[in-house]
Each structure stands twice: as structure tokens, then as C-alpha cells.
Coordinates of C-alpha atoms (C1' of nucleotides) in Angstrom, one line a residue:
Chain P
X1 CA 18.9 -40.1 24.3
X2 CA 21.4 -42.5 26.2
X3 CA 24.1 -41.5 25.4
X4 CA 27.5 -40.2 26.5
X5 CA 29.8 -39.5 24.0
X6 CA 33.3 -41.1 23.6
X7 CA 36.6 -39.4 24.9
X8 CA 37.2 -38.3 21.2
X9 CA 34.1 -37.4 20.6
X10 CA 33.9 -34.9 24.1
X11 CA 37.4 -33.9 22.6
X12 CA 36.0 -32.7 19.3
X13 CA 33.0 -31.2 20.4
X14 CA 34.9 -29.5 22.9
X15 CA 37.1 -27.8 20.7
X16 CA 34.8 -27.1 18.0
X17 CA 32.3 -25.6 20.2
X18 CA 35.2 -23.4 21.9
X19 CA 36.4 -22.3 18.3
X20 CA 33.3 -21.5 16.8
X21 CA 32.1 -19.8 19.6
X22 CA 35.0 -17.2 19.9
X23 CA 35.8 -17.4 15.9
X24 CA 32.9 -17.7 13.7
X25 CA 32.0 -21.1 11.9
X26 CA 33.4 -19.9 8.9
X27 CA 36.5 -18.9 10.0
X28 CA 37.3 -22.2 12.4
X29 CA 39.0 -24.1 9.8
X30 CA 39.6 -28.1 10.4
X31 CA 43.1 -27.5 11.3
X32 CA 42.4 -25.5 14.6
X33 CA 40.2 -28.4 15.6
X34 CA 42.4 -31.1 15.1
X35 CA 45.1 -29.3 16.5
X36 CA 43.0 -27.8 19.4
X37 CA 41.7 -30.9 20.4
X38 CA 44.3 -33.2 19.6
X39 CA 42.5 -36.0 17.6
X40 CA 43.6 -36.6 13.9
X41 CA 42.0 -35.7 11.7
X42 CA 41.4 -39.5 10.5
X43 CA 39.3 -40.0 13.2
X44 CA 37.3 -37.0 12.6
X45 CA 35.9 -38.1 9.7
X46 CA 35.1 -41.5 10.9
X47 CA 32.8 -39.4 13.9
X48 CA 31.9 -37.2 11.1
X49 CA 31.4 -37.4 7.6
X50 CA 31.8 -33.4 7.2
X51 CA 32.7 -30.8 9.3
X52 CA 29.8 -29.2 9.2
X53 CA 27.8 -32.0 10.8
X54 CA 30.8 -31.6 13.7
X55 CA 29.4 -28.0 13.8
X56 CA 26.1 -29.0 14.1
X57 CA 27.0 -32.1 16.8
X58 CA 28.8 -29.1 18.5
X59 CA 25.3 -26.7 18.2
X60 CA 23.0 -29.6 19.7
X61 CA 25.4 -30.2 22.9
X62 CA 25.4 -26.9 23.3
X63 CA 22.0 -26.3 23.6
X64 CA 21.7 -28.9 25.8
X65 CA 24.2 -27.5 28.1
X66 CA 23.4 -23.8 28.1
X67 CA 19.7 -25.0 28.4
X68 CA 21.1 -27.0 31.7
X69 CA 22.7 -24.2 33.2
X70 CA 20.1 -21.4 32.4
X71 CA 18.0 -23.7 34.4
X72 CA 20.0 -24.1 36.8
X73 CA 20.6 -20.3 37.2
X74 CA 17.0 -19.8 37.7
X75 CA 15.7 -22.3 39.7
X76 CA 17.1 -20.7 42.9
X77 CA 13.7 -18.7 43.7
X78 CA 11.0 -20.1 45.1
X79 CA 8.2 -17.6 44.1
X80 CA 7.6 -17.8 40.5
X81 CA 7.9 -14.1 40.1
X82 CA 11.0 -13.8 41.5
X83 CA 12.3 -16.7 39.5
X84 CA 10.8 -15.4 36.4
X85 CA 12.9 -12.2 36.9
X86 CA 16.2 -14.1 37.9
X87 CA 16.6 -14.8 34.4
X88 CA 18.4 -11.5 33.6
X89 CA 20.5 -11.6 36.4
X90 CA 21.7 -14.8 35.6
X91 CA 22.0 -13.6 31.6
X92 CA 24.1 -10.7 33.6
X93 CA 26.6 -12.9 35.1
X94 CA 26.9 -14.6 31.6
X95 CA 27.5 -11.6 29.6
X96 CA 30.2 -10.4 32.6
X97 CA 32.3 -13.8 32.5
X98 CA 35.2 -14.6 30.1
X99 CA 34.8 -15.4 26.8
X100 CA 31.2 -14.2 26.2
X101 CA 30.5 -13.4 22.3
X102 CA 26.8 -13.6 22.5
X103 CA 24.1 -16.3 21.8
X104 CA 26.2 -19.1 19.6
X105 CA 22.8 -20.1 17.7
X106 CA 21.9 -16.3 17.0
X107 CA 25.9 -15.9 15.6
X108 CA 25.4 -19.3 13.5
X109 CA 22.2 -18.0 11.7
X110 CA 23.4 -14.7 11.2
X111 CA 26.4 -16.1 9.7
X112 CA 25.1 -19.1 7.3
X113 CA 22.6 -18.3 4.1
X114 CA 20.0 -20.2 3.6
X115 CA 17.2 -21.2 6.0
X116 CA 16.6 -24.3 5.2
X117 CA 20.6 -25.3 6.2
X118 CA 20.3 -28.1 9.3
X119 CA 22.4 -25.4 11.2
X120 CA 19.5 -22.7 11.1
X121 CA 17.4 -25.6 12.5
X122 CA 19.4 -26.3 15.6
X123 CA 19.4 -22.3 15.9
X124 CA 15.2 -22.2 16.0
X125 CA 15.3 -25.8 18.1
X126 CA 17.3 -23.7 20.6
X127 CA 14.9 -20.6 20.7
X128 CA 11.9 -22.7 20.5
X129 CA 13.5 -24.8 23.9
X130 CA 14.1 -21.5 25.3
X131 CA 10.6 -20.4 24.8
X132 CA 9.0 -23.7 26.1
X133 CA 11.3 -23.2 29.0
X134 CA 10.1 -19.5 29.4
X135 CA 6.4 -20.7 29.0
X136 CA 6.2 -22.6 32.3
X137 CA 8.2 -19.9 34.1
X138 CA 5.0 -17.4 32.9
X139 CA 2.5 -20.3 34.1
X140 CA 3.8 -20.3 37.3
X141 CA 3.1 -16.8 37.7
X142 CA -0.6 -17.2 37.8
X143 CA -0.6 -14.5 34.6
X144 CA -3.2 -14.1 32.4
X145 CA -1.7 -15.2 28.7
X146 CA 1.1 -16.7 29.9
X147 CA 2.8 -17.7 26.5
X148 CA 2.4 -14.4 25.0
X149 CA 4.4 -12.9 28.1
X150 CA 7.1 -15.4 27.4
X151 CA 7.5 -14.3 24.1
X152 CA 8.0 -10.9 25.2
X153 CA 10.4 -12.6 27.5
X154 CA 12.0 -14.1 24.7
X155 CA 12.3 -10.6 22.7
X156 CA 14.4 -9.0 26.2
X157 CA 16.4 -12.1 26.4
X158 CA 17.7 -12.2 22.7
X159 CA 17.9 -8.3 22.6
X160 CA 20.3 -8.3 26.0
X161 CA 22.2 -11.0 24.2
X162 CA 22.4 -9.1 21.1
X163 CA 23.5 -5.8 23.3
X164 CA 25.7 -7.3 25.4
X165 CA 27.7 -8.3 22.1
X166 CA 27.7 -5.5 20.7
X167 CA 28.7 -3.4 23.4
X168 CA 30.5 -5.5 25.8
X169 CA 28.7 -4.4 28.9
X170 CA 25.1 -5.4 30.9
X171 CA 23.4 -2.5 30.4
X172 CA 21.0 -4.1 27.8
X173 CA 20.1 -7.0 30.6
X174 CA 19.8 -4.2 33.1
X175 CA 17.5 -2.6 30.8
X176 CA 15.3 -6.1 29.8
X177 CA 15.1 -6.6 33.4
X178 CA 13.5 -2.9 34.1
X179 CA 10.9 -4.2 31.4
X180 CA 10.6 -7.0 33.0
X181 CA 9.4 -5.7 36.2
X182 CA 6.9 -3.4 34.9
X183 CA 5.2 -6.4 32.8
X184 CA 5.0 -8.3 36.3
X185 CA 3.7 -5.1 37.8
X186 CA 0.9 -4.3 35.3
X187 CA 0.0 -7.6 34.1
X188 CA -3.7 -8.8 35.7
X189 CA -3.9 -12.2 37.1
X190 CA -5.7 -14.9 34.9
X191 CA -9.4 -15.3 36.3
Chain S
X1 CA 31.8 13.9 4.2
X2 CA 31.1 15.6 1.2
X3 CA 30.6 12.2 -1.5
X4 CA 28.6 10.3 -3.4
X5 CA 30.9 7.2 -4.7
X6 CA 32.2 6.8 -8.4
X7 CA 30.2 4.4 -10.4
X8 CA 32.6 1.7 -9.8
X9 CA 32.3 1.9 -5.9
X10 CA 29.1 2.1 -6.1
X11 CA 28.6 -1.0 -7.3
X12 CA 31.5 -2.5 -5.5
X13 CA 29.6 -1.3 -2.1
X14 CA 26.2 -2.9 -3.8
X15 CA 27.2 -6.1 -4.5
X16 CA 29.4 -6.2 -1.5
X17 CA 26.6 -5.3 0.8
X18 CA 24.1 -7.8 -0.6
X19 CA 26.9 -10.8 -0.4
X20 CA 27.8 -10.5 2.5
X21 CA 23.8 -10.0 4.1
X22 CA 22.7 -13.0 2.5
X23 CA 25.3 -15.2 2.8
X24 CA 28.2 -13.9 5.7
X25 CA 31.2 -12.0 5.9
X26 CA 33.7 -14.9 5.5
X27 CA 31.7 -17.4 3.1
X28 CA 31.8 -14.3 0.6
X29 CA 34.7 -14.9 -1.4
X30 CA 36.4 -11.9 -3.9
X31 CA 35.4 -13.8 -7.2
X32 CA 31.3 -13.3 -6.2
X33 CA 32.0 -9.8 -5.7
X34 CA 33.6 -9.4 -9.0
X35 CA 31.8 -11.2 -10.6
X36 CA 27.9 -9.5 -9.1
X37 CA 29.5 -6.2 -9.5
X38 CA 31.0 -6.3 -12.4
X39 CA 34.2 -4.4 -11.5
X40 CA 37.8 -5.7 -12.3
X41 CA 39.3 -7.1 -9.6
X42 CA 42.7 -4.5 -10.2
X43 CA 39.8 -1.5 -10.1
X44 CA 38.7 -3.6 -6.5
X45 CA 41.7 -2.9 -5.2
X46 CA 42.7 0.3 -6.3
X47 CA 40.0 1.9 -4.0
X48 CA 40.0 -0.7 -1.0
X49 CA 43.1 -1.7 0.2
X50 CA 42.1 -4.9 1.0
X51 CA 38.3 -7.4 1.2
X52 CA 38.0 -6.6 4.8
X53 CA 38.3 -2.4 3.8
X54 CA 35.5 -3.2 1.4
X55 CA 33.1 -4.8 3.7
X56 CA 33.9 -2.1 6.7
X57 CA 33.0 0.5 3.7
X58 CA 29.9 -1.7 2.8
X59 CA 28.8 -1.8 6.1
X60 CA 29.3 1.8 7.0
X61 CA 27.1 2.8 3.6
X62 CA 24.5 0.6 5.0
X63 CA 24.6 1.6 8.4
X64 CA 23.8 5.1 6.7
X65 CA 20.6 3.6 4.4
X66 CA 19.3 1.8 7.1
X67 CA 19.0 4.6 9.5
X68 CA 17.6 6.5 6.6
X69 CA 14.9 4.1 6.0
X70 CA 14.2 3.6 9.7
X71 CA 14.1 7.1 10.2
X72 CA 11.8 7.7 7.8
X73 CA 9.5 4.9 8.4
X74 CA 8.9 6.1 11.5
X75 CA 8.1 9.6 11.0
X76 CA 4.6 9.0 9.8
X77 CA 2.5 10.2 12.9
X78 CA 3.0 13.5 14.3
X79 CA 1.6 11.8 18.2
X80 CA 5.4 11.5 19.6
X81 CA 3.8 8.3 21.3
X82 CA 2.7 7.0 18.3
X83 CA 5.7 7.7 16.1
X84 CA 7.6 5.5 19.0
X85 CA 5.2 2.5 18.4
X86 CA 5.0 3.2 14.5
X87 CA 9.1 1.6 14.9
X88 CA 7.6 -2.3 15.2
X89 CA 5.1 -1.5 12.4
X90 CA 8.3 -0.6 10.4
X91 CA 10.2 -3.6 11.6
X92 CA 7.5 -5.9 11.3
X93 CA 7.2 -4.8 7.3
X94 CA 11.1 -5.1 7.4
X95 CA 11.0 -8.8 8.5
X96 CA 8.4 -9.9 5.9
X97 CA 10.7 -8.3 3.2
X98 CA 12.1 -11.1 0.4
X99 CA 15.6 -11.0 1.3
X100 CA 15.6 -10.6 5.3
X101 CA 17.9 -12.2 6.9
X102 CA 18.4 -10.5 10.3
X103 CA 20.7 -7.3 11.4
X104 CA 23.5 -7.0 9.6
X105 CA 25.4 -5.5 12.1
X106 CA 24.5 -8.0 15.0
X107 CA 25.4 -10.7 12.1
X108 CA 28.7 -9.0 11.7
X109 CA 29.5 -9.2 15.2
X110 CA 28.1 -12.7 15.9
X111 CA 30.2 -13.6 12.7
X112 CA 33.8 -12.0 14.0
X113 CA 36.0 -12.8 17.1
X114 CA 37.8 -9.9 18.6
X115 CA 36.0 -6.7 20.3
X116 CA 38.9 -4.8 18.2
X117 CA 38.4 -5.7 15.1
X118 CA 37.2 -2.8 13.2
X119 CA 33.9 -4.3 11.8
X120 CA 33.1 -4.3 14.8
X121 CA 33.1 -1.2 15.8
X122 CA 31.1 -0.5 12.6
X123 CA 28.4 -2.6 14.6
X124 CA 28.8 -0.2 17.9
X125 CA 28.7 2.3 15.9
X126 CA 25.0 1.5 14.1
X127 CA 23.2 0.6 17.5
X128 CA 24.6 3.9 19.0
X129 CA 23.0 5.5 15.9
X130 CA 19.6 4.0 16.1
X131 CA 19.6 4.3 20.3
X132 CA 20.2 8.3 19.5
X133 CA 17.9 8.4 17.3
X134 CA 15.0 6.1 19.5
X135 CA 16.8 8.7 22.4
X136 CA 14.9 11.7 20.4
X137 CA 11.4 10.0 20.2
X138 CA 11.5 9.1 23.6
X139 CA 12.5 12.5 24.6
X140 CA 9.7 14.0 22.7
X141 CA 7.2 11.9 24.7
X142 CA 7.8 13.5 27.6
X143 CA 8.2 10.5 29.7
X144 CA 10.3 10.5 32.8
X145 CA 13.7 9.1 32.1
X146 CA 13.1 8.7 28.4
X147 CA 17.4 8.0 27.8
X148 CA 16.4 4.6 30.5
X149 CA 13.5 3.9 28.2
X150 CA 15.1 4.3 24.8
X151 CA 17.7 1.1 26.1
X152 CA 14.7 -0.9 26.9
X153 CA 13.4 -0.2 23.4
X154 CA 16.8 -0.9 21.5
X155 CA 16.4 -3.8 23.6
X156 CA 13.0 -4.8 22.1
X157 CA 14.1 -3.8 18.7
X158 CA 17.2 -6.1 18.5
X159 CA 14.8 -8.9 20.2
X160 CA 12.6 -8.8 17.6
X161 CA 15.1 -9.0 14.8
X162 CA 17.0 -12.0 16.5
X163 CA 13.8 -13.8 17.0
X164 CA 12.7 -12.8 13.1
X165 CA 15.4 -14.1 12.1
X166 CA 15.8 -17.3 13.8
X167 CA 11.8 -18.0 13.2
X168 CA 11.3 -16.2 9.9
X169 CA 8.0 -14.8 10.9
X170 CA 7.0 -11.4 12.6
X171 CA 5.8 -12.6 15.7
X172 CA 8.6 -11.1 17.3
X173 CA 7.5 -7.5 16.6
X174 CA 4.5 -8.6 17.5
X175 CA 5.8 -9.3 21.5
X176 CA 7.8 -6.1 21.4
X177 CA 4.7 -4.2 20.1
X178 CA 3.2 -5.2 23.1
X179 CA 6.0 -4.6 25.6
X180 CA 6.1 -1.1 23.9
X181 CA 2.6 -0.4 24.7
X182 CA 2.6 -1.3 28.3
X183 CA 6.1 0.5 28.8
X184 CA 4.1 3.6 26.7
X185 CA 0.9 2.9 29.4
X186 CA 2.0 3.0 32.7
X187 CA 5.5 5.2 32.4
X188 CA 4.8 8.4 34.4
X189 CA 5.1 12.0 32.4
X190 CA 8.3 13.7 33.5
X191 CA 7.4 16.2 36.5
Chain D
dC1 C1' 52.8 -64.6 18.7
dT2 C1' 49.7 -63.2 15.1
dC3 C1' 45.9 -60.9 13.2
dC4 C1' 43.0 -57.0 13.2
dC5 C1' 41.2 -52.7 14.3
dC6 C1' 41.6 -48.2 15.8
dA7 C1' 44.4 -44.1 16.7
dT8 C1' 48.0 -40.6 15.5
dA9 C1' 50.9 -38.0 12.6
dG10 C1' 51.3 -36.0 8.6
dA11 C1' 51.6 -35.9 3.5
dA12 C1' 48.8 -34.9 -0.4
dC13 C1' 44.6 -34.0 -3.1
dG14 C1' 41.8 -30.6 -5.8
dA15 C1' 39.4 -26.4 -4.8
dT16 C1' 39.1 -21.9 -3.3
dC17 C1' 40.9 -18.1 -0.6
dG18 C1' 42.8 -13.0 -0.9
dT19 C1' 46.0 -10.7 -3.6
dT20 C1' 48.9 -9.3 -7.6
dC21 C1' 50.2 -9.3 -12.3
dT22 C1' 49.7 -9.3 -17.4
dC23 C1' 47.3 -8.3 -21.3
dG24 C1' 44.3 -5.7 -24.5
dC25 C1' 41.0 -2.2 -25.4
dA26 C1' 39.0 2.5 -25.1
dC27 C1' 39.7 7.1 -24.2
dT28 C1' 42.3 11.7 -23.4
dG29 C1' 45.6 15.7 -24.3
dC30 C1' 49.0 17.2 -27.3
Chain U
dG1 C1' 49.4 9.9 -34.9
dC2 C1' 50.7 8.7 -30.3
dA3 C1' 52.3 8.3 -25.3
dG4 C1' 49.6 7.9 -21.1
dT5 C1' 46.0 6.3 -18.3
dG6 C1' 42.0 3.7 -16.5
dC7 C1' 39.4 -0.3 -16.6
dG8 C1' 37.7 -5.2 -17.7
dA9 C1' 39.1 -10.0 -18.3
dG10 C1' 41.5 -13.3 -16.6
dA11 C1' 45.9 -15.9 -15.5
dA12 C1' 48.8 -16.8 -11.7
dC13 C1' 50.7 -16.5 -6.9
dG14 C1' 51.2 -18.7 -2.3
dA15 C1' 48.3 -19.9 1.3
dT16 C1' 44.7 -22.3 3.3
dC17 C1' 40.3 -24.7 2.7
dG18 C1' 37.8 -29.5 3.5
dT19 C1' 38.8 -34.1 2.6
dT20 C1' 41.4 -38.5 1.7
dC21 C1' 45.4 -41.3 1.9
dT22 C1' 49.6 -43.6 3.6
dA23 C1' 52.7 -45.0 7.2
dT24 C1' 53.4 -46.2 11.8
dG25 C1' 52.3 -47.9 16.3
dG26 C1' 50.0 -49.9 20.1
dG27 C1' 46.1 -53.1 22.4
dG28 C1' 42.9 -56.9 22.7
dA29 C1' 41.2 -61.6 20.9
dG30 C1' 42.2 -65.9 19.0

DNA sequence: CTCCCCATAGAACGATCGTTCTCGCACTGC
DNA sequence: GCAGTGCGAGAACGATCGTTCTATGGGGAG
């Protein structure tokens, strides 16, 4: 993993990423890209032999961002409870800001077929990042079965995502979080 | 609402419905419906105005079966606490089904820009449905605040389905089975 | 300066998109 | 028999899809 990419690359990624987000992958066509990022199309296709490995390029940076930042947005607590818990405030402040249309790597496998497409796999490499990440949130704790908490940390994440899309609001991370708290509250300590 | 459909829109909304699950809204073309239907294209657009009428239409019949089948998968137990948890049995044979492939609704949303776009509010539309309707069990529990507790389980319910179908496996359910339990455990009865 | 490679702009390819039109066949009421 | 109508089959429309090609214009190495 060295690597930066190249200011046409960034460019590309940048607008594909943007355009499938708000759009669809379907319904992003070449053209916006091009014209949104203003590369030719030429040099597209010398990054990329297809679009859809652009789309996928797109995917991987931005897991690696959104990872990055939901870090970041969570690392603010020292006690591991607390921290656990900021999740869904930061998950709050996401579904609030500009732009938001839900969790890009739920949208791409809800919109493509077949599960063995290299898109679906950058969708469970996401939610399998997300859960490792989750994991030593829940080991900090001090809880007994910590990785089966942070799956049922993984189900109230993606189902506040999935609300928040739906409905446009943070009720569904309020909700998650009210979970959230009781499983902290009833939960015994391991050993 | 009086209607069964003609023959020919029946068929129509069948093969229209199972396109567009499978494979997505906008990698559907009007030649697959055709041609899995077995209507005339001219017949296609006498009774939908246009491909986006049929799929709202589509959507709208299935939002209808689905809460059939939900709502009758989960009316098994006459223990209001166990009808509540009998919802992730029901999802959990759901995901193992041949032919899952996540919420269509949530797809539909993920799939589709604008908040105004009328598919979309097909999509509102379902998840109000099915938090109604998890709104009645919980108010037959008797638990304090059951309207607060119905959100947290629409929020374990779409959880689970995102995480089915990014992993293809039921372990999802499985987390939000658990949530549901503790939430049913330690929730005081109402006054 | 010349040669070469990369980049942009944009035309052009075949394919497919959603939509409309034509045709022919089967059926109905008179 | 015969006009009228509904439907299936499929051609055809312009537009757009993903992809490739040509033409043009710098920028660095020799």
C-alpha cells in the first residue's frame, strides 16, 4: 500500500465516487465522469480498462476514507464505553450533513445482481472492516463475548443507515443508540 | 382499492418485480420485461405510461405481498412477546430463501438519487407499513413506550437484512435475535 | 530543434436504452 | 360477411450507453 494516486487519477475517483454516490452506479454514465472531472476520456481508459473497475477503484478509496473518518469520529472518548456509544452520534452527524444517501457499499449491492460481481466484494470487505473495527471497540469494554456484541453493533449501525435513507431524518440512529445503551447496561463483564 | 389486475398486468407486475429484485432498477431494460412476461410491448404501454410507472406499480404490489407474508409469518404464537421475536425467525428463513437478494425497497432507494422521486416514496411508504405493523406487536406487549421500541426493532430488522445481504448468511438475524431478547428482558411493563 | 509520449477534445463505433409505430391474427357484435 | 378492437411480434425511432479512434497540442530528453 504506497501509494498516492496521480492528479488524474484523485480527479477520476473523485468524480466517480461523488456521482455514484448521489446517482446510482447504473445511472452514472461515462459522460458525467469525464465531464465532471475533467479528464478525457482517453486517459480513462489508460487508468482503467472498464468503467466498472473505476467504480470499484472509487468503492476501495472509499472505504478507506469513511473507515478513516469513522475512526476519527470515535476516538474522541477515553472510556471504552463511552467511545463504543459515540459511534451513533457520529453516524448522526453523518446522516444530518449534505449529501447523505446512505451507506455507498449497501446501495452498490443492492443495486448490482450477482454475488460473486468484484463490486459485491468491496461491499462485504467494507462491512467485514467495519466489523473488525467494531470488535476491538467491544474488547475494550471488558464484555463478555465481545464479537458477538459487535455484531449486534453492526446490525444498529446498517439499520440507522438504512433508516436514515429512507426517511431522511436521525431518528433510526437515535433509536440504535437507545439499544445501544441498554446492551452496555445489561451485559455482565467477562470473568 | 377494489382490483385484482388483468392477466396481462399481472404478469407485467411479475416479471417486472422479479427483474428488477434480482438484478436493479436501472440494469432492467424493457426488452427483459417483455420478453419474461410475455406481454407486447404496445399492451406494456397501454397500462403504464411509462418503465418508471411500471416499477412504482411493481413495487407498490410487492410492498403489499411482503407485508402479507411478514404478517403472517409472525402471527404463529399467541405470547405477544413471542410473536415479536417470532419476526427474526421469519427473516432468518427469508434470507436463506434461493433468490434473496436484500430489501427491495432499501435497494430501490440506495439505487435512485432524489428524496422526490416517487420510488422513493414507495420505499417510505413500506417501512412506515412494517413499523405500524411491529407498532401493534409492541403495543400488545405491554411494554412501556412500545412506539420507542418498535424504531429500535425496525432498526434491527433493516440491520439484519443489509448485513444478509452483503454476507449472504443469516448471522445477521441471528445478532438482532439477540438484541431483541435483551430489549424484550430488561424493558419495564408499562405502569 | 526534433522525437516521443502523454493529455485533451471530440468524433465515431456498435449496442442498447425507452418509446412509438406497423403489421397480422384472433375475436366480438351486427 | 365484415368493420372494429385488442394483443403479440417485431421493426424502427432518436438518444444514450461503454468503448475506441483521430486530431491537436504541449513538455521533457536527446
Amino acid at each position: 500500500m504506497p501509494c498516492d494516486f496521480l492528479p488524474a487519477q484523485r480527479a477520476l475517483l473523485d468524480a466517480t465516487e461523488h456521482l455514484i454516490y448521489t446517482g446510482g452506479i447504473h445511472a452514472t454514465g461515462v459522460d458525467a465522469i469525464v465531464r465532471k472531472s475533467g479528464i478525457a476520456r482517453k486517459t480513462l481508459y489508460r487508468h482503467y480498462p472498464t468503467k466498472e473497475a473505476l467504480v470499484e477503484a472509487a468503492l476501495r478509496r472509499r472505504d478507506d476514507r469513511w473507515m478513516a473518518w469513522f475512526i476519527a469520529a470515535t476516538s474522541g472518548y477515553t472510556d471504552p464505553r463511552a467511545r463504543l456509544l459515540s459511534c451513533f452520534d457520529a453516524l448522526r452527524e453523518w446522516f444530518a450533513s449534505d449529501g447523505f444517501h446512505g451507506c455507498a457499499f449497501l446501495n452498490a449491492a443492492g443495486e448490482i445482481g450477482p454475488a460473486t460481481h468484484p463490486i459485491r466484494a468491496v461491499s462485504r470487505l467494507h462491512k467485514r472492516r467495519l466489523f473488525e473495527y467494531v470488535c476491538t471497540l467491544t474488547r475494550e469494554t471488558g464484555l463478555a463475548q465481545p464479537d458477538e456484541i459487535a455484531e449486534e453493533f453492526l446490525v444498529l449501525i446498517d439499520g440507522a443507515i438504512s433508516l436514515a435513507l429512507v426517511f431522511g431524518d436521525t431518528h433510526g440512529a437515535d433509536a440504535a443508540a437507545r439499544s445501544a445503551q441498554r446492551l452496555l447496561r445489561h451485559i455482565p463483564v467477562s470473568s
